[in-house]
mmCIF file of C-alpha atoms and ligand atoms in Angstrom:
data_model
loop_
_atom_site.group_PDB
_atom_site.id
_atom_site.type_symbol
_atom_site.label_atom_id
_atom_site.label_comp_id
_atom_site.label_asym_id
_atom_site.label_seq_id
_atom_site.Cartn_x
_atom_site.Cartn_y
_atom_site.Cartn_z
ATOM 1 C CA MET Y 1 -3.204 -24.751 18.469
ATOM 2 C CA SER Y 2 0.541 -26.076 18.671
ATOM 3 C CA THR Y 3 2.661 -25.449 21.766
ATOM 4 C CA MET Y 4 4.962 -23.142 19.490
ATOM 5 C CA LYS Y 5 1.966 -21.112 18.415
ATOM 6 C CA ALA Y 6 0.742 -20.972 21.918
ATOM 7 C CA LEU Y 7 3.746 -19.690 22.993
ATOM 8 C CA ILE Y 8 3.822 -17.031 20.220
ATOM 9 C CA ALA Y 9 0.551 -15.846 21.014
ATOM 10 C CA GLY Y 10 1.486 -15.901 24.632
ATOM 11 C CA ALA Y 11 4.647 -13.771 24.079
ATOM 12 C CA VAL Y 12 2.225 -11.236 22.068
ATOM 13 C CA ASP Y 13 -0.234 -10.953 25.043
ATOM 14 C CA ASP Y 14 2.880 -10.455 27.227
ATOM 15 C CA LEU Y 15 3.679 -7.434 25.238
ATOM 16 C CA ALA Y 16 0.372 -5.810 24.657
ATOM 17 C CA GLY Y 17 0.970 -2.963 26.694
ATOM 18 C CA ASP Y 18 4.108 -1.882 24.952
ATOM 19 C CA LEU Y 19 2.739 -2.405 21.718
ATOM 20 C CA GLU Y 20 -0.551 -0.548 22.273
ATOM 21 C CA GLN Y 21 1.625 2.233 23.809
ATOM 22 C CA LEU Y 22 3.649 2.143 20.635
ATOM 23 C CA SER Y 23 0.552 2.413 18.688
ATOM 24 C CA HIS Y 24 -0.867 5.196 20.577
ATOM 25 C CA ARG Y 25 2.318 7.211 20.445
ATOM 26 C CA ILE Y 26 2.500 7.042 16.550
ATOM 27 C CA HIS Y 27 -1.148 7.871 16.443
ATOM 28 C CA ALA Y 28 -0.515 11.094 18.656
ATOM 29 C CA ASN Y 29 2.451 12.123 16.775
ATOM 30 C CA PRO Y 30 1.005 11.842 12.876
ATOM 31 C CA GLU Y 31 3.922 12.428 10.798
ATOM 32 C CA VAL Y 32 3.393 12.379 6.755
ATOM 33 C CA ALA Y 33 5.142 10.647 3.938
ATOM 34 C CA TYR Y 34 8.933 10.782 4.259
ATOM 35 C CA GLN Y 35 8.858 12.842 7.584
ATOM 36 C CA GLU Y 36 8.209 9.649 10.004
ATOM 37 C CA ILE Y 37 11.328 10.309 11.769
ATOM 38 C CA LYS Y 38 9.782 9.964 15.304
ATOM 39 C CA ALA Y 39 7.865 6.657 14.141
ATOM 40 C CA ALA Y 40 10.486 5.055 12.645
ATOM 41 C CA GLY Y 41 12.864 5.847 15.520
ATOM 42 C CA TRP Y 42 10.543 4.388 18.014
ATOM 43 C CA LEU Y 43 9.902 1.381 16.276
ATOM 44 C CA SER Y 44 13.548 0.830 15.677
ATOM 45 C CA GLU Y 45 14.288 1.246 19.206
ATOM 46 C CA PHE Y 46 11.849 -1.053 20.199
ATOM 47 C CA LEU Y 47 12.769 -3.683 17.844
ATOM 48 C CA ALA Y 48 16.633 -3.191 18.585
ATOM 49 C CA ALA Y 49 15.615 -3.859 22.222
ATOM 50 C CA GLN Y 50 13.867 -7.135 21.370
ATOM 51 C CA GLY Y 51 17.242 -8.333 19.738
ATOM 52 C CA PHE Y 52 16.746 -7.589 16.234
ATOM 53 C CA ALA Y 53 19.816 -6.079 14.315
ATOM 54 C CA VAL Y 54 18.336 -2.864 13.027
ATOM 55 C CA GLU Y 55 19.538 -1.001 9.856
ATOM 56 C CA ARG Y 56 18.300 2.925 9.574
ATOM 57 C CA ALA Y 57 17.639 4.501 6.376
ATOM 58 C CA VAL Y 58 17.861 1.312 4.132
ATOM 59 C CA ALA Y 59 17.846 1.877 0.272
ATOM 60 C CA GLY Y 60 18.847 5.537 1.012
ATOM 61 C CA VAL Y 61 15.347 6.358 2.402
ATOM 62 C CA GLU Y 62 15.753 8.299 5.842
ATOM 63 C CA THR Y 63 12.689 6.866 7.292
ATOM 64 C CA ALA Y 64 12.794 3.353 6.181
ATOM 65 C CA PHE Y 65 14.349 0.526 8.459
ATOM 66 C CA ARG Y 66 15.262 -3.123 8.209
ATOM 67 C CA ALA Y 67 15.327 -5.092 11.305
ATOM 68 C CA THR Y 68 16.777 -8.574 11.234
ATOM 69 C CA LEU Y 69 16.703 -11.658 13.430
ATOM 70 C CA ASP Y 70 19.006 -14.125 11.711
ATOM 71 C CA ASN Y 71 18.549 -17.585 13.035
ATOM 72 C CA GLY Y 72 20.808 -19.478 10.393
ATOM 73 C CA ASP Y 73 20.202 -20.500 6.858
ATOM 74 C CA GLY Y 74 16.352 -20.938 5.991
ATOM 75 C CA PRO Y 75 13.733 -19.111 4.489
ATOM 76 C CA THR Y 76 13.798 -15.237 4.753
ATOM 77 C CA ILE Y 77 10.370 -13.962 5.689
ATOM 78 C CA ALA Y 78 9.601 -10.202 5.808
ATOM 79 C CA ILE Y 79 6.786 -8.541 8.042
ATOM 80 C CA LEU Y 80 6.243 -4.986 6.712
ATOM 81 C CA CYS Y 81 5.117 -1.946 8.792
ATOM 82 C CA GLU Y 82 3.691 1.283 7.571
ATOM 83 C CA TYR Y 83 3.472 4.710 9.802
ATOM 84 C CA ASP Y 84 2.885 7.575 7.638
ATOM 85 C CA ALA Y 85 -0.151 9.647 8.374
ATOM 86 C CA LEU Y 86 -2.537 11.507 6.213
ATOM 87 C CA PRO Y 87 -2.279 15.294 5.527
ATOM 88 C CA ALA Y 88 -4.707 17.186 7.962
ATOM 89 C CA ILE Y 89 -6.538 13.903 9.270
ATOM 90 C CA GLY Y 90 -3.771 11.908 11.019
ATOM 91 C CA HIS Y 91 -3.887 8.411 11.408
ATOM 92 C CA ALA Y 92 -7.004 8.069 9.518
ATOM 93 C CA CYS Y 93 -5.722 4.919 7.689
ATOM 94 C CA GLY Y 94 -4.602 3.441 10.963
ATOM 95 C CA HIS Y 95 -0.959 2.937 10.080
ATOM 96 C CA ASN Y 96 -0.078 3.104 13.899
ATOM 97 C CA VAL Y 97 -1.762 -0.172 13.983
ATOM 98 C CA ILE Y 98 0.056 -1.744 11.220
ATOM 99 C CA ALA Y 99 3.451 -0.593 12.661
ATOM 100 C CA ALA Y 100 2.888 -1.773 16.193
ATOM 101 C CA ALA Y 101 1.360 -5.062 14.749
ATOM 102 C CA GLY Y 102 4.402 -5.632 12.373
ATOM 103 C CA ALA Y 103 6.806 -4.854 15.573
ATOM 104 C CA GLY Y 104 4.771 -6.800 17.785
ATOM 105 C CA ALA Y 105 4.875 -9.889 15.411
ATOM 106 C CA GLY Y 106 8.738 -9.697 15.266
ATOM 107 C CA ALA Y 107 9.099 -9.152 18.946
ATOM 108 C CA ALA Y 108 6.953 -12.300 19.733
ATOM 109 C CA LEU Y 109 9.028 -14.454 17.471
ATOM 110 C CA ALA Y 110 12.094 -13.030 19.038
ATOM 111 C CA ARG Y 111 10.966 -13.838 22.366
ATOM 112 C CA VAL Y 112 10.792 -17.519 21.350
ATOM 113 C CA ARG Y 113 14.054 -17.418 19.405
ATOM 114 C CA ALA Y 114 15.723 -20.371 20.950
ATOM 115 C CA ARG Y 115 13.004 -22.578 19.572
ATOM 116 C CA LEU Y 116 12.621 -21.214 16.221
ATOM 117 C CA PRO Y 117 13.515 -23.226 12.954
ATOM 118 C CA ARG Y 118 16.256 -21.830 11.144
ATOM 119 C CA GLY Y 119 15.725 -18.892 8.806
ATOM 120 C CA ARG Y 120 15.789 -14.908 8.822
ATOM 121 C CA ILE Y 121 12.931 -12.628 9.976
ATOM 122 C CA HIS Y 122 12.915 -9.101 8.610
ATOM 123 C CA VAL Y 123 10.629 -6.532 9.983
ATOM 124 C CA VAL Y 124 10.756 -3.795 7.191
ATOM 125 C CA GLY Y 125 9.824 -0.167 8.282
ATOM 126 C CA THR Y 126 8.218 1.125 4.905
ATOM 127 C CA PRO Y 127 7.521 4.625 4.871
ATOM 128 C CA ALA Y 128 5.437 7.003 2.498
ATOM 129 C CA GLU Y 129 2.592 4.411 1.389
ATOM 130 C CA GLU Y 130 -0.061 7.575 1.178
ATOM 131 C CA GLY Y 131 1.213 8.794 -2.270
ATOM 132 C CA GLY Y 132 4.948 8.598 -1.716
ATOM 133 C CA GLY Y 133 5.550 4.722 -2.807
ATOM 134 C CA GLY Y 134 7.953 4.156 -0.252
ATOM 135 C CA LYS Y 135 8.039 0.411 -0.929
ATOM 136 C CA ILE Y 136 8.932 1.273 -4.708
ATOM 137 C CA ARG Y 137 12.126 2.906 -3.551
ATOM 138 C CA LEU Y 138 12.787 0.024 -1.225
ATOM 139 C CA ILE Y 139 12.111 -2.535 -4.045
ATOM 140 C CA LYS Y 140 14.558 -0.586 -6.158
ATOM 141 C CA GLY Y 141 17.048 -0.417 -3.514
ATOM 142 C CA GLY Y 142 17.051 -4.259 -3.201
ATOM 143 C CA VAL Y 143 15.492 -4.767 0.272
ATOM 144 C CA PHE Y 144 13.239 -7.528 -1.122
ATOM 145 C CA GLN Y 145 15.914 -9.293 -2.926
ATOM 146 C CA SER Y 146 16.555 -11.790 -0.683
ATOM 147 C CA VAL Y 147 13.149 -12.188 0.660
ATOM 148 C CA ASP Y 148 11.076 -15.406 0.253
ATOM 149 C CA ALA Y 149 7.774 -13.990 1.253
ATOM 150 C CA ALA Y 150 6.283 -10.961 2.901
ATOM 151 C CA MET Y 151 3.144 -10.163 4.720
ATOM 152 C CA MET Y 152 1.546 -6.964 6.525
ATOM 153 C CA VAL Y 153 -1.755 -6.307 7.673
ATOM 154 C CA HIS Y 154 -4.095 -3.011 7.079
ATOM 155 C CA GLY Y 155 -6.699 -1.802 9.361
ATOM 156 C CA TRP Y 156 -10.576 -1.840 8.338
ATOM 157 C CA ASP Y 157 -14.029 -2.083 9.784
ATOM 158 C CA ARG Y 158 -14.208 -6.159 9.399
ATOM 159 C CA TRP Y 159 -11.815 -8.960 8.794
ATOM 160 C CA ILE Y 160 -11.025 -10.028 5.432
ATOM 161 C CA GLY Y 161 -8.099 -12.210 4.200
ATOM 162 C CA HIS Y 162 -7.658 -11.052 0.796
ATOM 163 C CA GLN Y 163 -8.703 -7.564 -0.818
ATOM 164 C CA ASP Y 164 -7.890 -6.949 -4.448
ATOM 165 C CA LEU Y 165 -5.912 -3.865 -5.062
ATOM 166 C CA LEU Y 166 -6.101 -1.704 -7.928
ATOM 167 C CA GLY Y 167 -2.774 -0.578 -9.853
ATOM 168 C CA ILE Y 168 -2.645 3.079 -10.335
ATOM 169 C CA VAL Y 169 -0.658 4.900 -12.883
ATOM 170 C CA ARG Y 170 -0.526 8.708 -12.697
ATOM 171 C CA VAL Y 171 -0.023 11.064 -15.813
ATOM 172 C CA GLY Y 172 0.076 15.007 -16.291
ATOM 173 C CA PHE Y 173 -0.598 16.810 -19.390
ATOM 174 C CA GLU Y 174 0.570 20.106 -19.881
ATOM 175 C CA PHE Y 175 -0.833 21.954 -23.187
ATOM 176 C CA THR Y 176 1.006 25.324 -24.648
ATOM 177 C CA GLY Y 177 -1.041 27.423 -26.898
ATOM 178 C CA LYS Y 178 -1.001 31.123 -27.768
ATOM 179 C CA ALA Y 179 -2.291 34.051 -25.526
ATOM 180 C CA ALA Y 180 -4.408 36.655 -27.298
ATOM 181 C CA HIS Y 181 -7.317 38.952 -25.814
ATOM 182 C CA ALA Y 182 -10.517 36.615 -25.313
ATOM 183 C CA ALA Y 183 -12.476 39.534 -26.987
ATOM 184 C CA ALA Y 184 -10.566 41.841 -29.201
ATOM 185 C CA ASP Y 185 -8.614 38.974 -31.105
ATOM 186 C CA PRO Y 186 -9.867 35.594 -30.132
ATOM 187 C CA TRP Y 187 -8.766 34.281 -33.577
ATOM 188 C CA GLU Y 188 -5.059 35.087 -32.829
ATOM 189 C CA GLY Y 189 -5.100 32.472 -29.912
ATOM 190 C CA ILE Y 190 -4.559 28.918 -29.356
ATOM 191 C CA ASN Y 191 -6.661 27.806 -26.298
ATOM 192 C CA ALA Y 192 -5.016 25.462 -24.037
ATOM 193 C CA LEU Y 193 -7.698 25.182 -21.876
ATOM 194 C CA ASP Y 194 -9.738 24.125 -24.478
ATOM 195 C CA ALA Y 195 -7.311 21.160 -24.981
ATOM 196 C CA VAL Y 196 -7.677 20.137 -21.309
ATOM 197 C CA ILE Y 197 -11.449 20.253 -21.582
ATOM 198 C CA GLN Y 198 -11.381 18.249 -24.528
ATOM 199 C CA THR Y 199 -9.104 15.647 -23.149
ATOM 200 C CA PHE Y 200 -11.933 15.308 -20.296
ATOM 201 C CA ASN Y 201 -14.656 14.768 -22.881
ATOM 202 C CA ASN Y 202 -12.549 12.174 -24.664
ATOM 203 C CA VAL Y 203 -11.903 10.418 -21.689
ATOM 204 C CA SER Y 204 -15.709 10.609 -20.650
ATOM 205 C CA MET Y 205 -16.316 8.667 -23.883
ATOM 206 C CA LEU Y 206 -13.559 6.155 -23.103
ATOM 207 C CA ARG Y 207 -15.008 5.410 -19.770
ATOM 208 C CA GLN Y 208 -17.698 3.301 -21.208
ATOM 209 C CA GLN Y 209 -15.382 1.317 -22.955
ATOM 210 C CA VAL Y 210 -13.367 0.043 -20.358
ATOM 211 C CA ARG Y 211 -14.173 -2.735 -17.664
ATOM 212 C CA PRO Y 212 -16.281 -1.725 -14.742
ATOM 213 C CA ASP Y 213 -13.363 -2.244 -12.355
ATOM 214 C CA ALA Y 214 -11.247 0.234 -13.764
ATOM 215 C CA ARG Y 215 -11.178 3.882 -12.608
ATOM 216 C CA ILE Y 216 -9.872 6.966 -14.517
ATOM 217 C CA HIS Y 217 -10.099 10.076 -12.698
ATOM 218 C CA GLY Y 218 -8.494 13.552 -13.162
ATOM 219 C CA ILE Y 219 -8.318 17.162 -12.189
ATOM 220 C CA VAL Y 220 -7.426 20.528 -13.883
ATOM 221 C CA THR Y 221 -4.300 21.531 -12.248
ATOM 222 C CA ASN Y 222 -3.898 24.783 -14.447
ATOM 223 C CA GLY Y 223 -7.006 26.253 -16.149
ATOM 224 C CA GLY Y 224 -5.555 29.494 -17.280
ATOM 225 C CA ALA Y 225 -4.508 33.137 -15.732
ATOM 226 C CA ALA Y 226 -7.873 35.229 -16.533
ATOM 227 C CA ALA Y 227 -11.001 35.063 -18.334
ATOM 228 C CA ASN Y 228 -10.222 37.835 -20.660
ATOM 229 C CA ILE Y 229 -7.140 35.823 -21.990
ATOM 230 C CA ILE Y 230 -7.172 32.914 -24.312
ATOM 231 C CA PRO Y 231 -5.363 30.560 -22.191
ATOM 232 C CA GLU Y 232 -1.629 29.836 -23.391
ATOM 233 C CA SER Y 233 -1.010 27.008 -20.915
ATOM 234 C CA ALA Y 234 -3.457 24.698 -19.030
ATOM 235 C CA ALA Y 235 -2.844 21.212 -17.359
ATOM 236 C CA ALA Y 236 -4.514 18.302 -16.137
ATOM 237 C CA LEU Y 237 -3.665 15.494 -13.963
ATOM 238 C CA PHE Y 238 -5.286 11.696 -14.516
ATOM 239 C CA TYR Y 239 -5.048 8.750 -12.417
ATOM 240 C CA VAL Y 240 -5.563 5.544 -14.124
ATOM 241 C CA ARG Y 241 -6.535 2.445 -11.943
ATOM 242 C CA ALA Y 242 -7.028 -1.242 -12.849
ATOM 243 C CA PRO Y 243 -6.863 -4.660 -11.333
ATOM 244 C CA ARG Y 244 -4.327 -6.135 -13.896
ATOM 245 C CA LEU Y 245 -1.015 -4.690 -14.849
ATOM 246 C CA ASP Y 246 -1.664 -5.141 -18.441
ATOM 247 C CA ASP Y 247 -5.028 -3.558 -18.208
ATOM 248 C CA MET Y 248 -3.595 -0.748 -16.227
ATOM 249 C CA TRP Y 249 -1.007 0.157 -18.855
ATOM 250 C CA ALA Y 250 -3.471 -0.439 -21.707
ATOM 251 C CA ILE Y 251 -5.953 2.271 -20.451
ATOM 252 C CA HIS Y 252 -3.022 4.557 -19.904
ATOM 253 C CA ARG Y 253 -2.116 4.399 -23.300
ATOM 254 C CA ARG Y 254 -5.573 5.309 -24.286
ATOM 255 C CA VAL Y 255 -6.023 8.139 -21.839
ATOM 256 C CA VAL Y 256 -2.418 9.502 -23.314
ATOM 257 C CA ALA Y 257 -4.257 9.114 -26.886
ATOM 258 C CA CYS Y 258 -7.142 11.329 -25.430
ATOM 259 C CA ALA Y 259 -4.944 13.943 -24.473
ATOM 260 C CA GLU Y 260 -2.747 13.609 -27.871
ATOM 261 C CA GLY Y 261 -6.348 13.951 -29.702
ATOM 262 C CA ALA Y 262 -7.038 16.935 -27.955
ATOM 263 C CA ALA Y 263 -3.814 18.717 -28.587
ATOM 264 C CA ARG Y 264 -4.227 17.969 -32.451
ATOM 265 C CA ALA Y 265 -7.921 19.233 -32.335
ATOM 266 C CA THR Y 266 -7.127 22.421 -30.484
ATOM 267 C CA GLY Y 267 -3.475 23.149 -32.071
ATOM 268 C CA CYS Y 268 -1.757 22.963 -28.872
ATOM 269 C CA SER Y 269 1.622 21.376 -27.800
ATOM 270 C CA LEU Y 270 1.504 18.586 -25.429
ATOM 271 C CA ARG Y 271 4.064 17.565 -22.699
ATOM 272 C CA ILE Y 272 3.284 14.427 -21.124
ATOM 273 C CA VAL Y 273 4.892 14.129 -17.533
ATOM 274 C CA GLU Y 274 4.952 10.644 -16.018
ATOM 275 C CA ASN Y 275 4.958 9.853 -12.744
ATOM 276 C CA GLU Y 276 7.524 7.121 -11.769
ATOM 277 C CA ASN Y 277 5.136 6.218 -8.507
ATOM 278 C CA THR Y 278 3.237 3.627 -10.131
ATOM 279 C CA TYR Y 279 1.435 1.564 -7.609
ATOM 280 C CA GLU Y 280 1.019 -2.092 -9.007
ATOM 281 C CA PRO Y 281 -2.098 -4.444 -8.542
ATOM 282 C CA MET Y 282 -1.848 -6.906 -5.511
ATOM 283 C CA LYS Y 283 -1.097 -10.269 -6.719
ATOM 284 C CA ARG Y 284 -2.835 -12.953 -4.833
ATOM 285 C CA ASN Y 285 -1.222 -15.680 -2.945
ATOM 286 C CA GLU Y 286 -3.266 -18.577 -1.768
ATOM 287 C CA THR Y 287 -0.543 -20.443 -0.474
ATOM 288 C CA LEU Y 288 0.160 -17.711 2.121
ATOM 289 C CA LEU Y 289 -3.520 -16.946 2.575
ATOM 290 C CA GLU Y 290 -4.584 -20.366 3.474
ATOM 291 C CA LEU Y 291 -2.019 -20.284 6.318
ATOM 292 C CA PHE Y 292 -2.786 -16.993 7.544
ATOM 293 C CA ARG Y 293 -6.438 -17.934 7.586
ATOM 294 C CA ALA Y 294 -5.806 -21.171 9.346
ATOM 295 C CA ASN Y 295 -4.073 -19.144 12.393
ATOM 296 C CA TRP Y 296 -6.978 -16.850 12.314
ATOM 297 C CA ARG Y 297 -9.525 -19.526 12.736
ATOM 298 C CA ASP Y 298 -6.895 -20.647 15.689
ATOM 299 C CA LEU Y 299 -7.603 -17.241 16.972
ATOM 300 C CA GLY Y 300 -11.165 -17.228 16.678
ATOM 301 C CA VAL Y 301 -11.491 -14.585 13.840
ATOM 302 C CA GLU Y 302 -14.795 -14.660 11.868
ATOM 303 C CA GLU Y 303 -13.869 -13.340 8.307
ATOM 304 C CA SER Y 304 -16.421 -11.411 6.359
ATOM 305 C CA PRO Y 305 -16.588 -12.022 2.617
ATOM 306 C CA GLU Y 306 -14.339 -10.214 0.223
ATOM 307 C CA ILE Y 307 -15.492 -6.855 -1.095
ATOM 308 C CA ARG Y 308 -15.699 -6.467 -4.803
ATOM 309 C CA ASP Y 309 -16.528 -2.879 -5.633
ATOM 310 C CA ARG Y 310 -14.651 -0.681 -3.232
ATOM 311 C CA LEU Y 311 -11.236 -0.878 -4.112
ATOM 312 C CA GLY Y 312 -8.240 1.147 -3.323
ATOM 313 C CA SER Y 313 -4.460 1.073 -4.014
ATOM 314 C CA SER Y 314 -1.248 0.520 -2.343
ATOM 315 C CA ASP Y 315 2.419 0.108 -2.872
ATOM 316 C CA VAL Y 316 2.255 -3.098 -1.208
ATOM 317 C CA GLY Y 317 0.945 -4.204 -4.754
ATOM 318 C CA ASN Y 318 4.510 -3.587 -6.035
ATOM 319 C CA VAL Y 319 5.731 -5.900 -3.256
ATOM 320 C CA SER Y 320 3.345 -8.455 -4.261
ATOM 321 C CA GLN Y 321 4.529 -8.572 -7.926
ATOM 322 C CA VAL Y 322 8.132 -9.289 -6.927
ATOM 323 C CA VAL Y 323 7.700 -11.520 -3.975
ATOM 324 C CA PRO Y 324 4.604 -13.683 -2.655
ATOM 325 C CA ALA Y 325 2.924 -11.421 -0.343
ATOM 326 C CA ILE Y 326 -0.388 -10.954 1.593
ATOM 327 C CA GLN Y 327 -2.076 -7.923 3.319
ATOM 328 C CA PRO Y 328 -5.240 -9.443 5.269
ATOM 329 C CA LEU Y 329 -7.579 -6.708 6.353
ATOM 330 C CA VAL Y 330 -8.004 -6.350 10.520
ATOM 331 C CA LYS Y 331 -10.928 -5.190 12.084
ATOM 332 C CA ILE Y 332 -10.036 -2.099 14.109
ATOM 333 C CA ALA Y 333 -13.095 0.076 13.809
ATOM 334 C CA PRO Y 334 -16.809 -0.375 14.047
ATOM 335 C CA ASP Y 335 -18.846 -2.019 11.017
ATOM 336 C CA GLY Y 336 -19.139 0.693 8.324
ATOM 337 C CA THR Y 337 -16.573 3.000 9.297
ATOM 338 C CA ALA Y 338 -14.784 4.232 6.146
ATOM 339 C CA ILE Y 339 -10.888 4.690 6.088
ATOM 340 C CA HIS Y 340 -9.570 8.220 5.787
ATOM 341 C CA SER Y 341 -12.217 9.487 7.961
ATOM 342 C CA ARG Y 342 -12.175 11.289 11.208
ATOM 343 C CA ALA Y 343 -14.061 8.463 12.542
ATOM 344 C CA PHE Y 344 -11.444 5.889 11.658
ATOM 345 C CA GLU Y 345 -8.766 8.172 12.767
ATOM 346 C CA ALA Y 346 -10.432 7.881 16.461
ATOM 347 C CA ALA Y 347 -10.979 4.199 16.280
ATOM 348 C CA ALA Y 348 -7.486 3.775 15.576
ATOM 349 C CA ALA Y 349 -6.706 4.481 18.804
ATOM 350 C CA GLY Y 350 -9.458 2.607 20.620
ATOM 351 C CA PRO Y 351 -10.521 -0.752 22.010
ATOM 352 C CA LEU Y 352 -11.077 -2.486 18.584
ATOM 353 C CA ALA Y 353 -7.583 -0.966 17.465
ATOM 354 C CA ARG Y 354 -5.890 -2.807 20.704
ATOM 355 C CA ALA Y 355 -7.836 -5.948 19.867
ATOM 356 C CA GLY Y 356 -7.047 -5.903 16.251
ATOM 357 C CA LEU Y 357 -3.544 -5.217 16.721
ATOM 358 C CA LEU Y 358 -2.879 -8.141 19.223
ATOM 359 C CA THR Y 359 -4.724 -10.531 16.949
ATOM 360 C CA ALA Y 360 -2.675 -9.365 13.718
ATOM 361 C CA ALA Y 361 0.537 -9.374 15.634
ATOM 362 C CA LYS Y 362 -0.237 -13.219 16.625
ATOM 363 C CA SER Y 363 -1.588 -14.236 13.035
ATOM 364 C CA MET Y 364 1.566 -12.887 11.192
ATOM 365 C CA ALA Y 365 4.218 -14.359 13.827
ATOM 366 C CA MET Y 366 2.227 -17.484 13.542
ATOM 367 C CA THR Y 367 2.298 -17.503 9.749
ATOM 368 C CA THR Y 368 6.005 -16.714 9.838
ATOM 369 C CA PHE Y 369 6.528 -19.683 12.237
ATOM 370 C CA ASP Y 370 4.675 -22.180 9.707
ATOM 371 C CA LEU Y 371 6.991 -20.950 6.994
ATOM 372 C CA LEU Y 372 9.983 -21.298 8.736
ATOM 373 C CA ASP Y 373 9.040 -24.678 10.235
ATOM 374 C CA ASP Y 374 8.105 -25.989 6.649
ATOM 375 C CA PRO Y 375 10.024 -24.599 4.026
ATOM 376 C CA SER Y 376 8.439 -26.713 1.378
ATOM 377 C CA LEU Y 377 5.314 -23.902 2.109
ATOM 378 C CA VAL Y 378 7.745 -21.258 0.799
ATOM 379 C CA ALA Y 379 8.480 -23.266 -2.397
ATOM 380 C CA LYS Y 380 4.789 -23.593 -2.809
ATOM 381 C CA ALA Y 381 4.082 -20.031 -2.496
ATOM 382 C CA ARG Y 382 7.054 -19.165 -4.947
ATOM 383 C CA GLN Y 383 5.772 -21.652 -7.331
ATOM 384 C CA GLU Y 384 2.374 -20.155 -7.178
ATOM 385 C CA PHE Y 385 3.899 -16.582 -7.480
ATOM 386 C CA ALA Y 386 5.725 -17.691 -10.660
ATOM 387 C CA ALA Y 387 2.877 -19.369 -12.432
ATOM 388 C CA ILE Y 388 0.272 -16.480 -12.341
HETATM 389 ZN ZN1 ZN Z 401 -4.845 5.243 3.067
HETATM 390 ZN ZN1 ZN Z 402 -3.537 2.671 4.563
#
């Protein structure tokens, strides 16, 4: 390990107690999407105390922030923090660790500022990953416009450098028919629930003709008012997921066609409710990954193989479609602990979480240093990004 990297790792170790405390505080005060007022406040205060210039409520998002360490002209590297909790089960996705690791990476770099190569470091607070699409709003608000590369980590039950993320597009279908007495005059009715059921049948047939890594799943959000009334309105909500943007939109079009066909078959009218919170697939960047993995090896991390069949979605995918980005998975829970479970929530404040947090902060700070130290690596990452 180079002297500078040893200094950076040492700075994280010096901050270990503070970082764990920050992680535990966020963990003990779970705040759901766009309500992360305490977490955003604590992280902003911590980074300001480390010498960062902190802008609160960037891009008009109240619980977002951007903390900047400006060390002159050079590459701009963004380290991302998430800190939203899940409804009912708290920090069962371990975002408290993501937050503390990102803040820790920034703080460690601030401590060696005098010896850092030129460039700009942003620690960006990105709220509402769990369904709210905070990063989508920050992208639209221009937060990533001047960024050359971005990185964050996510807690997991093992160490994995890259994990594919499925893009996800959400679409609602509202069918309108005509109410009638279901026994006395059913022939007078137009059954909106039938249109919903037919949509599900159509989608079930479609499912066989899509690639195995695509996912289509839905629920009935309105199934009618009473069993003795032919339902005049009924609705469903579908999620379509795929690992490539073009596939995702192609399947989305076919799912919409399933609903249109059902409307035609039943005589209902259809309103399609598009959702702007489209999470895009994760675009891989080998250049950044290689740097990150080399730092993991220096830190003694033993990586597990990528997981091919258990795929989720995240708005960091959208970030990876606008700038080179990585989201390595960090072990913070015992093997076999699934995220979004009570066990993962408990682990996110346990001893493995402390170890994971510190290693994540070190490896992100070291990788940021690599990029500032050799801007040709940033150019390489951007070339790779542009070529895919
Ligand atoms: Zn989650
Ligand atoms: Zn998560």
